[in-house]
PDB file of C-alpha atoms in Angstrom:
ATOM      1  CA  MET L   1      31.068 -50.640  39.409  1.00  0.00           C
ATOM      2  CA  THR L   2      33.437 -54.231  38.607  1.00  0.00           C
ATOM      3  CA  PRO L   3      32.897 -54.811  35.089  1.00  0.00           C
ATOM      4  CA  VAL L   4      30.935 -57.869  33.923  1.00  0.00           C
ATOM      5  CA  PRO L   5      33.259 -60.584  32.342  1.00  0.00           C
ATOM      6  CA  PRO L   6      32.945 -61.468  28.634  1.00  0.00           C
ATOM      7  CA  GLY L   7      30.774 -64.690  28.477  1.00  0.00           C
ATOM      8  CA  THR L   8      28.764 -63.837  31.506  1.00  0.00           C
ATOM      9  CA  GLN L   9      24.876 -65.065  30.649  1.00  0.00           C
ATOM     10  CA  VAL L  10      21.770 -63.050  30.937  1.00  0.00           C
ATOM     11  CA  ASN L  11      19.341 -64.402  33.427  1.00  0.00           C
ATOM     12  CA  PRO L  12      17.179 -66.136  30.482  1.00  0.00           C
ATOM     13  CA  LEU L  13      13.958 -64.818  32.360  1.00  0.00           C
ATOM     14  CA  HIS L  14      14.840 -61.350  31.914  1.00  0.00           C
ATOM     15  CA  HIS L  15      13.925 -59.340  28.910  1.00  0.00           C
ATOM     16  CA  GLY L  16      13.644 -55.919  27.519  1.00  0.00           C
ATOM     17  CA  HIS L  17      14.529 -53.508  25.208  1.00  0.00           C
ATOM     18  CA  ALA L  18      14.929 -49.624  24.897  1.00  0.00           C
ATOM     19  CA  HIS L  19      14.372 -47.203  21.912  1.00  0.00           C
ATOM     20  CA  LEU L  20      15.093 -43.839  21.088  1.00  0.00           C
ATOM     21  CA  VAL L  21      13.771 -41.885  18.044  1.00  0.00           C
ATOM     22  CA  VAL L  22      14.528 -38.344  17.213  1.00  0.00           C
ATOM     23  CA  VAL L  23      12.498 -36.817  14.564  1.00  0.00           C
ATOM     24  CA  ARG L  24      14.020 -33.272  13.228  1.00  0.00           C
ATOM     25  CA  PRO L  25      11.921 -31.031  10.709  1.00  0.00           C
ATOM     26  CA  PRO L  26      10.411 -30.622   8.269  1.00  0.00           C
ATOM     27  CA  PHE L  27       7.742 -32.938   9.508  1.00  0.00           C
ATOM     28  CA  ALA L  28       5.755 -35.232   7.319  1.00  0.00           C
ATOM     29  CA  ALA L  29       2.249 -35.243   7.665  1.00  0.00           C
ATOM     30  CA  PRO L  30       1.087 -37.182  10.851  1.00  0.00           C
ATOM     31  CA  LEU L  31      -0.270 -40.897  10.444  1.00  0.00           C
ATOM     32  CA  LEU L  32      -2.681 -42.263  12.125  1.00  0.00           C
ATOM     33  CA  PRO L  33      -2.743 -45.653  13.468  1.00  0.00           C
ATOM     34  CA  ALA L  34      -3.605 -47.813   9.951  1.00  0.00           C
ATOM     35  CA  GLU L  35      -1.452 -45.761   7.845  1.00  0.00           C
ATOM     36  CA  ARG L  36       1.842 -47.031   7.026  1.00  0.00           C
ATOM     37  CA  PRO L  37       4.927 -45.030   6.700  1.00  0.00           C
ATOM     38  CA  ALA L  38       6.440 -44.628   3.328  1.00  0.00           C
ATOM     39  CA  ALA L  39      10.008 -46.588   2.762  1.00  0.00           C
ATOM     40  CA  ALA L  40      12.637 -44.389   2.845  1.00  0.00           C
ATOM     41  CA  PRO L  41      16.335 -44.899   2.315  1.00  0.00           C
ATOM     42  CA  HIS L  42      18.566 -45.863   5.134  1.00  0.00           C
ATOM     43  CA  ASP L  43      21.911 -43.608   5.717  1.00  0.00           C
ATOM     44  CA  PRO L  44      24.442 -45.644   7.476  1.00  0.00           C
ATOM     45  CA  ARG L  45      26.893 -42.610   8.060  1.00  0.00           C
ATOM     46  CA  ALA L  46      24.096 -40.798   9.924  1.00  0.00           C
ATOM     47  CA  ALA L  47      23.130 -43.922  11.655  1.00  0.00           C
ATOM     48  CA  ARG L  48      26.888 -44.115  12.727  1.00  0.00           C
ATOM     49  CA  ALA L  49      26.629 -40.578  14.136  1.00  0.00           C
ATOM     50  CA  ALA L  50      23.526 -41.194  16.232  1.00  0.00           C
ATOM     51  CA  VAL L  51      25.104 -43.848  17.834  1.00  0.00           C
ATOM     52  CA  LEU L  52      28.215 -42.216  18.879  1.00  0.00           C
ATOM     53  CA  SER L  53      26.206 -39.582  20.307  1.00  0.00           C
ATOM     54  CA  LEU L  54      24.863 -41.743  23.115  1.00  0.00           C
ATOM     55  CA  SER L  55      26.470 -41.110  26.701  1.00  0.00           C
ATOM     56  CA  THR L  56      26.210 -45.171  26.775  1.00  0.00           C
ATOM     57  CA  VAL L  57      28.620 -45.518  23.559  1.00  0.00           C
ATOM     58  CA  SER L  58      32.545 -44.718  23.841  1.00  0.00           C
ATOM     59  CA  ALA L  59      33.523 -46.084  20.357  1.00  0.00           C
ATOM     60  CA  ILE L  60      32.315 -48.104  17.505  1.00  0.00           C
ATOM     61  CA  ARG L  61      34.094 -51.599  17.470  1.00  0.00           C
ATOM     62  CA  HIS L  62      32.510 -53.095  14.345  1.00  0.00           C
ATOM     63  CA  GLU L  63      29.906 -52.287  11.976  1.00  0.00           C
ATOM     64  CA  HIS L  64      27.694 -54.984  10.144  1.00  0.00           C
ATOM     65  CA  ALA L  65      26.093 -54.177   6.855  1.00  0.00           C
ATOM     66  CA  PRO L  66      22.749 -52.881   6.714  1.00  0.00           C
ATOM     67  CA  SER L  67      19.935 -55.248   7.103  1.00  0.00           C
ATOM     68  CA  ARG L  68      15.959 -55.432   7.383  1.00  0.00           C
ATOM     69  CA  LEU L  69      14.530 -53.651  10.120  1.00  0.00           C
ATOM     70  CA  GLU L  70      13.123 -55.853  13.094  1.00  0.00           C
ATOM     71  CA  HIS L  71      12.194 -55.809  16.577  1.00  0.00           C
ATOM     72  CA  PRO L  72      14.830 -56.126  18.663  1.00  0.00           C
ATOM     73  CA  GLY L  73      15.678 -59.346  20.525  1.00  0.00           C
ATOM     74  CA  SER L  74      16.202 -59.549  23.997  1.00  0.00           C
ATOM     75  CA  PRO L  75      20.440 -59.956  24.641  1.00  0.00           C
ATOM     76  CA  ALA L  76      21.399 -63.498  25.698  1.00  0.00           C
ATOM     77  CA  ASP L  77      25.083 -62.639  27.304  1.00  0.00           C
ATOM     78  CA  ARG L  78      27.260 -59.803  28.298  1.00  0.00           C
ATOM     79  CA  GLU L  79      28.455 -59.541  24.592  1.00  0.00           C
ATOM     80  CA  GLU L  80      25.052 -58.925  22.940  1.00  0.00           C
ATOM     81  CA  LEU L  81      24.510 -56.203  25.330  1.00  0.00           C
ATOM     82  CA  ASP L  82      27.171 -54.399  23.393  1.00  0.00           C
ATOM     83  CA  SER L  83      24.684 -54.313  20.337  1.00  0.00           C
ATOM     84  CA  VAL L  84      22.936 -51.392  19.280  1.00  0.00           C
ATOM     85  CA  SER L  85      21.038 -50.815  16.100  1.00  0.00           C
ATOM     86  CA  ALA L  86      20.324 -47.513  14.336  1.00  0.00           C
ATOM     87  CA  ALA L  87      18.373 -46.292  11.581  1.00  0.00           C
ATOM     88  CA  ALA L  88      18.427 -42.990   9.620  1.00  0.00           C
ATOM     89  CA  TRP L  89      15.596 -42.088   7.264  1.00  0.00           C
ATOM     90  CA  SER L  90      15.275 -38.776   5.622  1.00  0.00           C
ATOM     91  CA  SER L  91      14.732 -36.720   9.106  1.00  0.00           C
ATOM     92  CA  THR L  92      13.906 -39.460  11.355  1.00  0.00           C
ATOM     93  CA  VAL L  93      17.055 -41.513  13.646  1.00  0.00           C
ATOM     94  CA  LYS L  94      15.660 -44.243  15.539  1.00  0.00           C
ATOM     95  CA  ILE L  95      18.187 -46.327  18.025  1.00  0.00           C
ATOM     96  CA  SER L  96      17.808 -49.675  19.979  1.00  0.00           C
ATOM     97  CA  ASP L  97      20.157 -49.764  22.972  1.00  0.00           C
ATOM     98  CA  PRO L  98      19.789 -52.141  25.784  1.00  0.00           C
ATOM     99  CA  ALA L  99      22.136 -50.052  27.865  1.00  0.00           C
ATOM    100  CA  LEU L 100      19.444 -47.690  28.172  1.00  0.00           C
ATOM    101  CA  ILE L 101      16.739 -49.846  30.135  1.00  0.00           C
ATOM    102  CA  GLU L 102      15.275 -48.841  33.288  1.00  0.00           C
ATOM    103  CA  ASP L 103      14.150 -50.569  36.199  1.00  0.00           C
ATOM    104  CA  GLY L 104      11.584 -48.195  37.530  1.00  0.00           C
ATOM    105  CA  VAL L 105      13.186 -47.805  40.885  1.00  0.00           C
ATOM    106  CA  LEU L 106      16.744 -46.527  40.641  1.00  0.00           C
ATOM    107  CA  ALA L 107      18.601 -46.363  37.195  1.00  0.00           C
ATOM    108  CA  GLY L 108      17.521 -43.293  35.092  1.00  0.00           C
ATOM    109  CA  ALA L 109      19.561 -43.947  31.905  1.00  0.00           C
ATOM    110  CA  LEU L 110      16.455 -43.502  29.205  1.00  0.00           C
ATOM    111  CA  GLU L 111      15.856 -40.116  31.338  1.00  0.00           C
ATOM    112  CA  ASP L 112      19.221 -38.779  31.130  1.00  0.00           C
ATOM    113  CA  GLU L 113      19.545 -39.764  27.392  1.00  0.00           C
ATOM    114  CA  PHE L 114      16.005 -38.516  26.611  1.00  0.00           C
ATOM    115  CA  GLN L 115      17.171 -35.025  28.300  1.00  0.00           C
ATOM    116  CA  ALA L 116      20.738 -35.148  26.390  1.00  0.00           C
ATOM    117  CA  GLN L 117      19.071 -35.429  22.996  1.00  0.00           C
ATOM    118  CA  LYS L 118      16.333 -32.653  23.807  1.00  0.00           C
ATOM    119  CA  ASP L 119      19.015 -30.270  24.587  1.00  0.00           C
ATOM    120  CA  ARG L 120      21.181 -31.368  21.311  1.00  0.00           C
ATOM    121  CA  HIS L 121      18.098 -30.972  19.159  1.00  0.00           C
ATOM    122  CA  PRO L 122      15.265 -28.371  20.697  1.00  0.00           C
ATOM    123  CA  GLU L 123      13.486 -28.235  17.684  1.00  0.00           C
ATOM    124  CA  ALA L 124      12.863 -32.033  17.483  1.00  0.00           C
ATOM    125  CA  ARG L 125      10.401 -34.492  18.528  1.00  0.00           C
ATOM    126  CA  ILE L 126      12.119 -36.817  20.649  1.00  0.00           C
ATOM    127  CA  VAL L 127      10.627 -40.390  21.908  1.00  0.00           C
ATOM    128  CA  ALA L 128      12.101 -42.643  24.533  1.00  0.00           C
ATOM    129  CA  VAL L 129      10.616 -45.974  25.395  1.00  0.00           C
ATOM    130  CA  CYS L 130      11.504 -48.876  27.302  1.00  0.00           C
ATOM    131  CA  GLU L 131      10.045 -52.279  28.317  1.00  0.00           C
ATOM    132  CA  ARG L 132      11.786 -54.552  30.959  1.00  0.00           C
ATOM    133  CA  ASP L 133      10.314 -57.757  32.129  1.00  0.00           C
ATOM    134  CA  PHE L 134      12.427 -59.185  35.003  1.00  0.00           C
ATOM    135  CA  GLY L 135       9.564 -61.059  36.864  1.00  0.00           C
ATOM    136  CA  ALA L 136       7.900 -57.878  37.179  1.00  0.00           C
ATOM    137  CA  TYR L 137       6.792 -55.813  33.679  1.00  0.00           C
ATOM    138  CA  TYR L 138       7.916 -51.995  33.802  1.00  0.00           C
ATOM    139  CA  THR L 139       7.134 -49.535  31.002  1.00  0.00           C
ATOM    140  CA  LYS L 140       8.558 -45.942  30.718  1.00  0.00           C
ATOM    141  CA  ILE L 141       7.403 -43.721  27.565  1.00  0.00           C
ATOM    142  CA  LEU L 142       8.953 -40.343  27.035  1.00  0.00           C
ATOM    143  CA  VAL L 143       7.705 -37.972  24.702  1.00  0.00           C
ATOM    144  CA  ALA L 144       9.145 -34.510  23.821  1.00  0.00           C
ATOM    145  CA  VAL L 145       7.034 -32.320  21.275  1.00  0.00           C
ATOM    146  CA  PRO L 146       8.041 -28.572  20.632  1.00  0.00           C
ATOM    147  CA  GLY L 147       5.021 -26.453  21.724  1.00  0.00           C
ATOM    148  CA  VAL L 148       3.441 -28.471  24.508  1.00  0.00           C
ATOM    149  CA  PRO L 149       4.695 -30.068  28.025  1.00  0.00           C
ATOM    150  CA  ASP L 150       6.646 -33.068  27.690  1.00  0.00           C
ATOM    151  CA  LEU L 151       4.651 -36.312  28.282  1.00  0.00           C
ATOM    152  CA  MET L 152       5.733 -39.392  30.525  1.00  0.00           C
ATOM    153  CA  VAL L 153       3.868 -42.611  31.054  1.00  0.00           C
ATOM    154  CA  GLU L 154       5.656 -45.291  33.311  1.00  0.00           C
ATOM    155  CA  GLY L 155       4.828 -48.099  35.565  1.00  0.00           C
ATOM    156  CA  PHE L 156       4.309 -51.534  36.528  1.00  0.00           C
ATOM    157  CA  GLU L 157       0.938 -53.140  36.806  1.00  0.00           C
ATOM    158  CA  GLU L 158      -0.668 -49.672  36.207  1.00  0.00           C
ATOM    159  CA  LEU L 159       0.827 -46.593  34.207  1.00  0.00           C
ATOM    160  CA  ASP L 160       1.247 -43.166  35.548  1.00  0.00           C
ATOM    161  CA  ILE L 161       0.727 -40.283  33.166  1.00  0.00           C
ATOM    162  CA  THR L 162       2.232 -36.862  33.560  1.00  0.00           C
ATOM    163  CA  GLY L 163       1.058 -34.529  30.644  1.00  0.00           C
ATOM    164  CA  ASP L 164      -1.778 -34.283  27.940  1.00  0.00           C
ATOM    165  CA  ARG L 165      -1.691 -37.375  25.254  1.00  0.00           C
ATOM    166  CA  SER L 166      -4.421 -35.608  23.311  1.00  0.00           C
ATOM    167  CA  ALA L 167      -2.555 -32.184  23.457  1.00  0.00           C
ATOM    168  CA  THR L 168       0.575 -34.232  22.208  1.00  0.00           C
ATOM    169  CA  LEU L 169      -1.353 -35.642  19.264  1.00  0.00           C
ATOM    170  CA  ALA L 170      -2.788 -32.153  18.305  1.00  0.00           C
ATOM    171  CA  ALA L 171       0.691 -30.758  18.216  1.00  0.00           C
ATOM    172  CA  VAL L 172       2.046 -33.321  15.758  1.00  0.00           C
ATOM    173  CA  GLY L 173      -0.947 -32.380  13.725  1.00  0.00           C
ATOM    174  CA  ILE L 174      -3.625 -34.541  14.532  1.00  0.00           C
ATOM    175  CA  ALA L 175      -6.567 -32.321  14.328  1.00  0.00           C
ATOM    176  CA  PRO L 176      -9.134 -32.693  17.398  1.00  0.00           C
ATOM    177  CA  ASP L 177     -11.947 -34.036  15.024  1.00  0.00           C
ATOM    178  CA  ARG L 178      -9.756 -36.988  14.232  1.00  0.00           C
ATOM    179  CA  LEU L 179      -8.702 -37.915  17.459  1.00  0.00           C
ATOM    180  CA  ALA L 180     -11.380 -40.643  17.648  1.00  0.00           C
ATOM    181  CA  GLU L 181      -9.711 -42.536  14.861  1.00  0.00           C
ATOM    182  CA  GLY L 182      -7.619 -44.858  16.559  1.00  0.00           C
ATOM    183  CA  TYR L 183      -6.976 -43.110  19.814  1.00  0.00           C
ATOM    184  CA  ASP L 184      -9.441 -44.139  22.950  1.00  0.00           C
ATOM    185  CA  PHE L 185      -9.312 -41.484  25.600  1.00  0.00           C
ATOM    186  CA  SER L 186     -12.188 -42.950  27.450  1.00  0.00           C
ATOM    187  CA  GLY L 187     -10.398 -43.206  30.619  1.00  0.00           C
ATOM    188  CA  GLU L 188     -11.580 -46.929  31.044  1.00  0.00           C
ATOM    189  CA  GLY L 189      -8.014 -47.987  31.945  1.00  0.00           C
ATOM    190  CA  PHE L 190      -6.877 -48.844  28.304  1.00  0.00           C
ATOM    191  CA  PHE L 191      -4.988 -47.007  26.216  1.00  0.00           C
ATOM    192  CA  ASP L 192      -3.254 -48.253  22.459  1.00  0.00           C
ATOM    193  CA  TYR L 193       0.514 -46.670  23.089  1.00  0.00           C
ATOM    194  CA  ASP L 194       1.716 -48.584  20.096  1.00  0.00           C
ATOM    195  CA  ALA L 195      -0.796 -46.379  17.992  1.00  0.00           C
ATOM    196  CA  PHE L 196       0.153 -43.227  19.765  1.00  0.00           C
ATOM    197  CA  LEU L 197       4.054 -43.693  19.482  1.00  0.00           C
ATOM    198  CA  HIS L 198       2.957 -44.685  15.817  1.00  0.00           C
ATOM    199  CA  THR L 199       1.839 -41.326  15.289  1.00  0.00           C
ATOM    200  CA  VAL L 200       4.266 -39.338  17.176  1.00  0.00           C
ATOM    201  CA  THR L 201       7.051 -41.110  15.604  1.00  0.00           C
ATOM    202  CA  GLY L 202       5.969 -41.366  12.051  1.00  0.00           C
ATOM    203  CA  GLY L 203       6.071 -45.130  12.240  1.00  0.00           C
ATOM    204  CA  ALA L 204       9.540 -45.322  12.982  1.00  0.00           C
ATOM    205  CA  LEU L 205       8.640 -47.819  15.870  1.00  0.00           C
ATOM    206  CA  SER L 206       6.463 -50.139  13.766  1.00  0.00           C
ATOM    207  CA  VAL L 207       7.676 -52.986  12.181  1.00  0.00           C
ATOM    208  CA  TYR L 208       5.734 -54.927   9.206  1.00  0.00           C
ATOM    209  CA  VAL L 209       6.377 -58.412   7.982  1.00  0.00           C
ATOM    210  CA  ASP L 210       6.978 -57.329   4.164  1.00  0.00           C
ATOM    211  CA  GLU L 211       9.351 -54.685   5.899  1.00  0.00           C
ATOM    212  CA  LYS L 212      11.171 -52.667   3.333  1.00  0.00           C
ATOM    213  CA  ARG L 213      13.387 -50.307   5.516  1.00  0.00           C
ATOM    214  CA  LEU L 214      16.961 -51.126   6.670  1.00  0.00           C
ATOM    215  CA  GLU L 215      18.525 -50.397   9.666  1.00  0.00           C
ATOM    216  CA  SER L 216      22.437 -50.887  10.712  1.00  0.00           C
ATOM    217  CA  THR L 217      23.909 -52.687  13.618  1.00  0.00           C
ATOM    218  CA  PHE L 218      27.081 -51.826  15.428  1.00  0.00           C
ATOM    219  CA  VAL L 219      28.854 -53.460  18.044  1.00  0.00           C
ATOM    220  CA  VAL L 220      30.189 -50.875  20.398  1.00  0.00           C
ATOM    221  CA  ASP L 221      32.891 -50.035  22.959  1.00  0.00           C
ATOM    222  CA  ARG L 222      30.644 -48.947  26.220  1.00  0.00           C
ATOM    223  CA  SER L 223      31.303 -45.490  28.219  1.00  0.00           C
ATOM    224  CA  GLU L 224      31.948 -46.021  31.497  1.00  0.00           C
ATOM    225  CA  GLU L 225      28.481 -44.888  32.398  1.00  0.00           C
ATOM    226  CA  GLY L 226      27.282 -47.347  29.726  1.00  0.00           C
ATOM    227  CA  ASP L 227      28.981 -50.139  31.349  1.00  0.00           C
ATOM    228  CA  ASP L 228      27.728 -49.490  34.855  1.00  0.00           C
ATOM    229  CA  ASN L 229      24.157 -49.162  33.249  1.00  0.00           C
ATOM    230  CA  ILE L 230      24.285 -52.924  31.925  1.00  0.00           C
ATOM    231  CA  CYS L 231      26.112 -53.936  35.199  1.00  0.00           C
ATOM    232  CA  GLU L 232      23.411 -52.493  37.445  1.00  0.00           C
ATOM    233  CA  LEU L 233      20.197 -53.461  34.977  1.00  0.00           C
ATOM    234  CA  TRP L 234      21.060 -56.881  33.549  1.00  0.00           C
ATOM    235  CA  PHE L 235      23.189 -58.119  36.175  1.00  0.00           C
ATOM    236  CA  PRO L 236      21.768 -57.087  39.677  1.00  0.00           C
TER     237      PRO L 236
END
């Protein structure tokens, strides 16, 4: 696939982000949706190693000083698509990489990386999430928790679910009598996946106004696979 030249602008109507979270044991006590994770020191060296482990990255070109954790912005041009953020707090690593976005049709970058991280860390909880709005809003959530089958949630207007959300929550330590505290399994079409992901990741994907946690941002060189993903997804 022909590389996209530097300076090429992303369609301003195209927005998206993708996250990968790896939580290794020992696991902390699970958080309910209203509970905030404790601030933990950020380890830039571990964050750098996590970024280099991605199939979408071949090298790190530049590393910015750690800064306060934020929700990732949507890339505006080809250069910004080479920006990858990572935080490493104790046994948790959270990565945001726009090259991992999927389109719900052909591309499988997120699922490929999810499987690679599962193979690398079989004892860990692995969560991969992408949200993409290129005129149609697409969501994909992948969750691996040892002891229960993997969970997959994906779709455009309606989300299809493979796996058992309550079993996944129970496997991370939410007792059955507490499942009603913030998790609606009524089957009426609405489910708060932000609350679900907050619990499964120990708050790694939640960002607060007075955030104390830090993350590192890296400018990377893309692997052939990463560059192909970017060309296919962001510049169709």
